[in-house]
mmCIF file of C-alpha atoms in Angstrom:
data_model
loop_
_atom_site.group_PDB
_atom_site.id
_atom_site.type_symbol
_atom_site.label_atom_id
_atom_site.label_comp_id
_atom_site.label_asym_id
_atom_site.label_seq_id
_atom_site.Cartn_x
_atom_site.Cartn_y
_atom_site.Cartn_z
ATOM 1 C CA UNK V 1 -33.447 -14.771 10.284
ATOM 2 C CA UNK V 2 -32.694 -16.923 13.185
ATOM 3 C CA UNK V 3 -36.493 -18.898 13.929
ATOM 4 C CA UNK V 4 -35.268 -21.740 11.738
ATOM 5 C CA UNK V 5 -31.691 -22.187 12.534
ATOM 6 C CA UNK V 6 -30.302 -25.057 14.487
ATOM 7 C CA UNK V 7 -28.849 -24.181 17.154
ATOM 8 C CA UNK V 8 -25.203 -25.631 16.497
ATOM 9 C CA UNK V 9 -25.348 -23.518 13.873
ATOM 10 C CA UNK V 10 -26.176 -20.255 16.100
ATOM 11 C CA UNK V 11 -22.988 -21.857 18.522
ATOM 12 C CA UNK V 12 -20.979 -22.006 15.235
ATOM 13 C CA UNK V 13 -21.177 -18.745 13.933
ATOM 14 C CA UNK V 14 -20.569 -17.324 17.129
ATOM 15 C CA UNK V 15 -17.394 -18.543 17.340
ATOM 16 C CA UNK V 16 -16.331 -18.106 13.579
ATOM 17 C CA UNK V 17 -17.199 -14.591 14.646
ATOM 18 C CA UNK V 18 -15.373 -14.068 17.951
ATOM 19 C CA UNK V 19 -12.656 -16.489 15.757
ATOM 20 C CA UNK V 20 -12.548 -13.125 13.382
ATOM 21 C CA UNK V 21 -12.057 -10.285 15.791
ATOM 22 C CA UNK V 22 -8.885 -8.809 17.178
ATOM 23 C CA UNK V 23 -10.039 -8.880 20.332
ATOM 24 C CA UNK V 24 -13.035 -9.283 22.917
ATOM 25 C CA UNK V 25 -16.151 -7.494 21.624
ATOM 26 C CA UNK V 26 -19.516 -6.484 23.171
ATOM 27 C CA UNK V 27 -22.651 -8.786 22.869
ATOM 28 C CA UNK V 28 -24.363 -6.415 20.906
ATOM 29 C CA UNK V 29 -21.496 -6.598 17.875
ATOM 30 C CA UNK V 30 -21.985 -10.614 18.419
ATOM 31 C CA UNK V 31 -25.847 -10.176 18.020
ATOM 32 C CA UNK V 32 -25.656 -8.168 15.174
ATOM 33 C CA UNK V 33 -23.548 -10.155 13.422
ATOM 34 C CA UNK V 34 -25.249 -13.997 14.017
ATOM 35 C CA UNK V 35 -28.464 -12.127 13.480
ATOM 36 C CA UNK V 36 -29.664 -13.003 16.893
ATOM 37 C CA UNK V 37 -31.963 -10.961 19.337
ATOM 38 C CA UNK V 38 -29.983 -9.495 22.595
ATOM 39 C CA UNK V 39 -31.992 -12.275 24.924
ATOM 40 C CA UNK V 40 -30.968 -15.194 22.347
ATOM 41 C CA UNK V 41 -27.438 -14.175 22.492
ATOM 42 C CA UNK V 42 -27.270 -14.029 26.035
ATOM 43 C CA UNK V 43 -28.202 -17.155 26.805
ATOM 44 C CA UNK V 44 -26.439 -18.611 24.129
ATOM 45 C CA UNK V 45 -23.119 -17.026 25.256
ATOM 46 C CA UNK V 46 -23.464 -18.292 29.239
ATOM 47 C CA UNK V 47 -24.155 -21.614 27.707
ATOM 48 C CA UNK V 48 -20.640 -21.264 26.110
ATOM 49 C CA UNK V 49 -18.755 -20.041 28.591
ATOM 50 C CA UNK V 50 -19.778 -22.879 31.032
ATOM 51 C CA UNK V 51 -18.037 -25.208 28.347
ATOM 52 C CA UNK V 52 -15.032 -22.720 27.807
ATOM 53 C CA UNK V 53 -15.366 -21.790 24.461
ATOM 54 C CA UNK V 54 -16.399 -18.220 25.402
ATOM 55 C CA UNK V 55 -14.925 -15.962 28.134
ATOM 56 C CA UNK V 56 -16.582 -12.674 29.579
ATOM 57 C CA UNK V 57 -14.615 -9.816 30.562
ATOM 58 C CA UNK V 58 -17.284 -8.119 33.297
ATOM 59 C CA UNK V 59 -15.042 -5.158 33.713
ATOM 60 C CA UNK V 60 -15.085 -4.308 29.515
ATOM 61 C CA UNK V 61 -18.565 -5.706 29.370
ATOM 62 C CA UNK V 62 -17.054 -7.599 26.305
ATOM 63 C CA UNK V 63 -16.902 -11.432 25.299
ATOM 64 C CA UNK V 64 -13.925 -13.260 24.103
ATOM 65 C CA UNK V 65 -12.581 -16.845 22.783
ATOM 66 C CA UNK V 66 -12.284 -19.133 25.422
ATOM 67 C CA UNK V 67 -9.805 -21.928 26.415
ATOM 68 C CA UNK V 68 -11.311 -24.835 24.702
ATOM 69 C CA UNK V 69 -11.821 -22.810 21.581
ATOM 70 C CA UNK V 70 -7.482 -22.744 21.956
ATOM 71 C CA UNK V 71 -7.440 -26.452 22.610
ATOM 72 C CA UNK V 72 -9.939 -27.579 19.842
ATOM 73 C CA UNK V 73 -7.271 -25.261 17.337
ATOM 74 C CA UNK V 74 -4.283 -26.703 19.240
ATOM 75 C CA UNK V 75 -5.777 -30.501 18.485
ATOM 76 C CA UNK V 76 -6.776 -29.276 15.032
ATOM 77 C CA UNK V 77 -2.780 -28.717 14.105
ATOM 78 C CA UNK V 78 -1.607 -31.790 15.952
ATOM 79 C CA UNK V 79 -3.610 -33.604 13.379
ATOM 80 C CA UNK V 80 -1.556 -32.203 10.256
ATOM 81 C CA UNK V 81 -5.085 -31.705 8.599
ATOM 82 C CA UNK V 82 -3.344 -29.514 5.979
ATOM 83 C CA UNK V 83 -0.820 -31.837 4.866
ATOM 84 C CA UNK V 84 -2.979 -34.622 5.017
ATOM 85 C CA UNK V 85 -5.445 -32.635 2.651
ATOM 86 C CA UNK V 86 -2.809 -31.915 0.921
ATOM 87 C CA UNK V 87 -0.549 -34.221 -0.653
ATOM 88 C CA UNK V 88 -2.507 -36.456 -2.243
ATOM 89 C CA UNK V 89 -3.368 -33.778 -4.448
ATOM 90 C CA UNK V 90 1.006 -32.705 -4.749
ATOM 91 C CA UNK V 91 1.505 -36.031 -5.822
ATOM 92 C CA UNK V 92 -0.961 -36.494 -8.498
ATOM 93 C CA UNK V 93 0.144 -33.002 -9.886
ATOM 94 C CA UNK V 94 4.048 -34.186 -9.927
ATOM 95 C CA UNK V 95 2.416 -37.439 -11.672
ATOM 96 C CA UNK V 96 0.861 -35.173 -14.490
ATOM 97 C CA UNK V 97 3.811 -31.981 -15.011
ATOM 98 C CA UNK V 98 6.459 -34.513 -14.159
ATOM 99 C CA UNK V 99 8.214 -31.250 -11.953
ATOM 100 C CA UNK V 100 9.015 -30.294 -8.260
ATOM 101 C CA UNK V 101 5.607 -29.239 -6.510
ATOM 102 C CA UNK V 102 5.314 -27.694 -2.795
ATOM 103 C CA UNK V 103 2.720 -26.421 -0.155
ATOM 104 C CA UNK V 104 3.354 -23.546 1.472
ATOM 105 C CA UNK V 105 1.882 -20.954 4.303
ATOM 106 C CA UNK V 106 2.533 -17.647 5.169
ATOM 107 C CA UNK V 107 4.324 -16.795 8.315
ATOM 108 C CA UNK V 108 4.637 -13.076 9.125
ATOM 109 C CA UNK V 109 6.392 -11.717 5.785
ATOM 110 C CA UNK V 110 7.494 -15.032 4.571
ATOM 111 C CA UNK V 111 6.682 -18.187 3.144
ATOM 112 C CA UNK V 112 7.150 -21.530 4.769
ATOM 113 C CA UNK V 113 7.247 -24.892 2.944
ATOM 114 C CA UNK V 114 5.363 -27.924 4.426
ATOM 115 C CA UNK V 115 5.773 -30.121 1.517
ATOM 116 C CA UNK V 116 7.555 -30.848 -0.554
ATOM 117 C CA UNK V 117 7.093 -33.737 -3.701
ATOM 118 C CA UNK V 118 9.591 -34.387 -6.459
ATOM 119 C CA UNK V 119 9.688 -36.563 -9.688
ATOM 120 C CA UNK V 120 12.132 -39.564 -9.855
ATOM 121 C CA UNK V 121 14.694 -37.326 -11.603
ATOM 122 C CA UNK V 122 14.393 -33.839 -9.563
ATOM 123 C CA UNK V 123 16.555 -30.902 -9.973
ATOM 124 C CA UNK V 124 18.120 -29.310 -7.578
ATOM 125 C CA UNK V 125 16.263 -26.446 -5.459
ATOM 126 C CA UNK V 126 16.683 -24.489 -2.702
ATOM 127 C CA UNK V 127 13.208 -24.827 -1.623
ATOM 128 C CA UNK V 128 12.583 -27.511 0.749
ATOM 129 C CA UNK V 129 10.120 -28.765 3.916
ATOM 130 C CA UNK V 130 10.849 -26.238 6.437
ATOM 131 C CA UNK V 131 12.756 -23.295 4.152
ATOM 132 C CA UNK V 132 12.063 -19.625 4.786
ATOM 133 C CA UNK V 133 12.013 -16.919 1.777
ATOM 134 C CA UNK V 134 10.462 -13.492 1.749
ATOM 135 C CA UNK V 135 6.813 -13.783 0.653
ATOM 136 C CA UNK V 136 6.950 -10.797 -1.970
ATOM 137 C CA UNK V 137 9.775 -13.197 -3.992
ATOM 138 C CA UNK V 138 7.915 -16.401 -4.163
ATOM 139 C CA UNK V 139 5.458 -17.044 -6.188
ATOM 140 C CA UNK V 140 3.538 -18.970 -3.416
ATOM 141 C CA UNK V 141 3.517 -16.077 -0.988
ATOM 142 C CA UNK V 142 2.249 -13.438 -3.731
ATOM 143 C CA UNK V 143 -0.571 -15.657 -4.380
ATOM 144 C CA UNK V 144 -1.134 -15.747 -0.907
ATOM 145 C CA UNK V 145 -0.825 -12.396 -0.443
ATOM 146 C CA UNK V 146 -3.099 -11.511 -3.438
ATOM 147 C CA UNK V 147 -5.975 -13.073 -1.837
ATOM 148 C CA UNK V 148 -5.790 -10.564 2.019
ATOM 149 C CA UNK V 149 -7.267 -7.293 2.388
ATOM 150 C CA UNK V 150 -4.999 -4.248 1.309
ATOM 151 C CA UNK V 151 -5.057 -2.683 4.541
ATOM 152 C CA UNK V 152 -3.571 -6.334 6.026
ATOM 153 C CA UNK V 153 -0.888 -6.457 2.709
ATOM 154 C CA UNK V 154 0.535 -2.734 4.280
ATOM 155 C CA UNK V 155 0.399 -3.641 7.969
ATOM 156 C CA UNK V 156 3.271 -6.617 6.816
ATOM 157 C CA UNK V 157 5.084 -3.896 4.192
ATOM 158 C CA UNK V 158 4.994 -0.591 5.568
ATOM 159 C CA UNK V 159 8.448 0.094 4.638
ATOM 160 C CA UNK V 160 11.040 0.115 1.685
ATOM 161 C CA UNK V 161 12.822 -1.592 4.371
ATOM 162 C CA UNK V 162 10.405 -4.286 4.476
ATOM 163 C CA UNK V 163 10.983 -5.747 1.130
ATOM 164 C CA UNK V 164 13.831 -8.219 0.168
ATOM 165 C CA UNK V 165 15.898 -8.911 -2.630
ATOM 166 C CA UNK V 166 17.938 -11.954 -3.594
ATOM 167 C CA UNK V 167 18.459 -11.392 -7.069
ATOM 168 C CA UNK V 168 17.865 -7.982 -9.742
ATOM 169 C CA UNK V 169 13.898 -8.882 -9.922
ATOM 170 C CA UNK V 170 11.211 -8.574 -7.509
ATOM 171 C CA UNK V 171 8.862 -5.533 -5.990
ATOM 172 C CA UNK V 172 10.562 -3.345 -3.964
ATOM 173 C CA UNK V 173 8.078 -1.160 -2.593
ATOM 174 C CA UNK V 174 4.206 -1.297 -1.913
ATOM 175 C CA UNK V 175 3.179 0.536 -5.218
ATOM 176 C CA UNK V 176 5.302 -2.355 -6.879
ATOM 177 C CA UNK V 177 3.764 -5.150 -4.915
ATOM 178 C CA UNK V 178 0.455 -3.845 -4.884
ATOM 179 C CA UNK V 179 0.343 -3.539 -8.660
ATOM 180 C CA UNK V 180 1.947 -7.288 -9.482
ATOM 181 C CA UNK V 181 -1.046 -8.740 -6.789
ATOM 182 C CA UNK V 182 -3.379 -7.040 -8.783
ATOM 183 C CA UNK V 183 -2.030 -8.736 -11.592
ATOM 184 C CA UNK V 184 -1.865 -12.386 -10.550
ATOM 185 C CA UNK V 185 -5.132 -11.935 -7.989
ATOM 186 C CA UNK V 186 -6.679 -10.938 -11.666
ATOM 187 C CA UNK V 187 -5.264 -13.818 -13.697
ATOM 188 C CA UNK V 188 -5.646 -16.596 -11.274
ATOM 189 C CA UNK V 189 -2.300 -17.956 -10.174
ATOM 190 C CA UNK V 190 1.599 -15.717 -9.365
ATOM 191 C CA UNK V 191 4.523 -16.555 -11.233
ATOM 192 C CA UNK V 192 8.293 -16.125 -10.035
ATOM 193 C CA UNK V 193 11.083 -16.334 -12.512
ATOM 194 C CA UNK V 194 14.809 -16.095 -11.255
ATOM 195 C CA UNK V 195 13.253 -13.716 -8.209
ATOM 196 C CA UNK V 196 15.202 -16.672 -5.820
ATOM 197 C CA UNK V 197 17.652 -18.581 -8.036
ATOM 198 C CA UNK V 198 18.535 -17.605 -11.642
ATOM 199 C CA UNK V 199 17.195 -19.863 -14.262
ATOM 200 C CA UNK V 200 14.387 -21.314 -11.911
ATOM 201 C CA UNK V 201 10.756 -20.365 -12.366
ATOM 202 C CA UNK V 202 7.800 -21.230 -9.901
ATOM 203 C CA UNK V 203 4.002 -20.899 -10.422
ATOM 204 C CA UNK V 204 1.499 -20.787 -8.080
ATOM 205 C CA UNK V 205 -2.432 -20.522 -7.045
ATOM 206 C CA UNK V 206 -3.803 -20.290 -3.858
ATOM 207 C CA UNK V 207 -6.327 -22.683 -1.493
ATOM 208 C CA UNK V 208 -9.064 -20.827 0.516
ATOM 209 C CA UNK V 209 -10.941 -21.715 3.768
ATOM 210 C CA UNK V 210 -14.487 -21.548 4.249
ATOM 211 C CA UNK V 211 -14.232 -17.294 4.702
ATOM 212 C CA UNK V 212 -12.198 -17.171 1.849
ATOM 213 C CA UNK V 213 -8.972 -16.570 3.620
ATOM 214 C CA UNK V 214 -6.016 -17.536 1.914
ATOM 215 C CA UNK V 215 -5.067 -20.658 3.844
ATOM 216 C CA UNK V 216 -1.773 -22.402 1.849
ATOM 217 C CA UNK V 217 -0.562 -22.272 -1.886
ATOM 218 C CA UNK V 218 0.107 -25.550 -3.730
ATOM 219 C CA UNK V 219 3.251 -24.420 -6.705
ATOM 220 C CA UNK V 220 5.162 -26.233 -9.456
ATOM 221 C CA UNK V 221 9.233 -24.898 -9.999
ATOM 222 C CA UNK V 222 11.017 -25.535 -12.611
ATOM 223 C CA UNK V 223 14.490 -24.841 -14.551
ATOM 224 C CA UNK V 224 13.110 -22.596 -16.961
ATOM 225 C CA UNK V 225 14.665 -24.108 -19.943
ATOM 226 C CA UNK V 226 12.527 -27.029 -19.069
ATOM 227 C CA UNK V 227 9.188 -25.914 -19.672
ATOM 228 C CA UNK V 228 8.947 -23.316 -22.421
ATOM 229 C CA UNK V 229 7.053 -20.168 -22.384
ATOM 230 C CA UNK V 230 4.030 -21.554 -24.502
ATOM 231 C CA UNK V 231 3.865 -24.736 -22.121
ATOM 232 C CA UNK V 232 3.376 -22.558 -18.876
ATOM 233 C CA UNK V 233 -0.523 -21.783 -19.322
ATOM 234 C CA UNK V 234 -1.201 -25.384 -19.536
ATOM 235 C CA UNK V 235 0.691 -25.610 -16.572
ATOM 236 C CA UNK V 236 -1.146 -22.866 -14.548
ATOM 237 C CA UNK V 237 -4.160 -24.402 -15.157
ATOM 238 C CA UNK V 238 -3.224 -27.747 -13.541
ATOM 239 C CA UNK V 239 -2.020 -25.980 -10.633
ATOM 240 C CA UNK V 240 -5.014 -23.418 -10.195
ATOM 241 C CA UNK V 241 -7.339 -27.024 -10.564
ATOM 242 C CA UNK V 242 -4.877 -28.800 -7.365
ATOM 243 C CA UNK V 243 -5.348 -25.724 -5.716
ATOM 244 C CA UNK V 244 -8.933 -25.380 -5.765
ATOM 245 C CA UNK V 245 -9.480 -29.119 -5.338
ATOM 246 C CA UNK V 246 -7.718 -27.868 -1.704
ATOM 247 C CA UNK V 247 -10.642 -25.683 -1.438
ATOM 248 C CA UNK V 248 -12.894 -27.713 -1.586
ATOM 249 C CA UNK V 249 -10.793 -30.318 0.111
ATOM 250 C CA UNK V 250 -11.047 -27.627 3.283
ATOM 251 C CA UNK V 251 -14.480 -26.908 2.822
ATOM 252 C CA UNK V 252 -14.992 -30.384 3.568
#
């Protein structure tokens, strides 16, 4: 498997690996999985670690990120890469619904709004750059959320306590959530109507990275008197095609 591969690409995967684990792991886990032989992997790892991107823990016989892998991700987010990516693709979506569209992220259980783009006659929302809600009432954090492992979904709701309500709608347990992410996971984009304000509706899809991991979600809210029932599948399509534009966008 590995005779033919560059080795950038060997360096690479070694670090999208290491990048993936909860912790330090032994060299044979890192062999096994960048499909390289024990002696390979050896001297591919001291080769990293004398530029920092690897540490080795002698004591735990075990290998680890190193500093400059934390200072190439620290000048990766001083670049706003996201954003950048980003809202180009916000503002030709307001251009073509003629409504309120955001990016968001997940932070812990909620959902944080980078951006924010309007149309010239906006309504008035409590979403804005910056804004906290609970991720189980937006649509933008269940379609987030749709897209992570189950066992990663209970680890941030292990509780009744965990779950939030605003208004009369929304899951309030994991059987609940777990059965509406099924839902939107299956159909391609979340929806959110009155779950934060009453008579505002939100619609969502989610943008992947390279592993698949649910990196940000790109959404459209509206008054829902403004955009009827039979007008909201043409408008989950647009979003679902600015959201995977973003994945591709990321891909790069």
């Amino acid at each position: 498997m590995s005779g033919n591969v560059p080795a950038s690409t060997r360096t690479l995967r070694v670090l999208t690996f290491l990048a993936t684990q909860p912790g330090p792991v032994p060299m044979e886990r890192i062999a096994s999985a960048v499909g390289l032989p024990r002696s390979s992997t050896y001297h591919l790892l001291r080769a990293m670690i004398d530029e920092g991107f690897v540490v080795h823990l002698p004591e735990e016989k075990r290998y680890g990120l190193g500093v400059a892998a934390f200072e190439i991700g620290s000048a990766y987010l001083r670049h706003d890469p996201l954003e950048r990516l980003a809202r180009p693709l916000l503002v030709q979506l307001v251009h073509e619904v003629g409504q309120t569209a955001h990016l968001g992220v997940l932070h812990g259980r909620e959902l944080v709004y980078l951006l924010k783009e309007q149309p010239p006659r906006p309504v008035t929302l409590v979403t804005d750059v910056g804004v906290r809600l609970p991720a189980t009432l937006t649509a933008s954090g269940r379609a987030l959320l749709a897209e992570l492992p189950p066992a990663q979904v209970r680890a941030l709701f292990p509780t009744p306590e965990s779950f939030v309500r605003r208004t009369d709608h929304g899951p309030q347990s994991l059987t609940q959530l777990r059965r509406l992410l099924a839902d939107e996971k299956r159909q391609g984009f979340a929806v959110e109507d009155s779950f934060i304000t009453p008579g505002v509706a939100t619609v969502a899809s989610a943008a992947l990275d390279h592993s698949g991991h649910p990196v940000a979600a790109i959404s459209v809210t509206f008054r829902t008197d403004t955009v009827p029932p039979t007008d909201r599948p043409h408008l989950a399509h647009k979003i679902h095609q600015a959201a995977t534009a973003l994945t591709r966008r990321l891909h790069g």
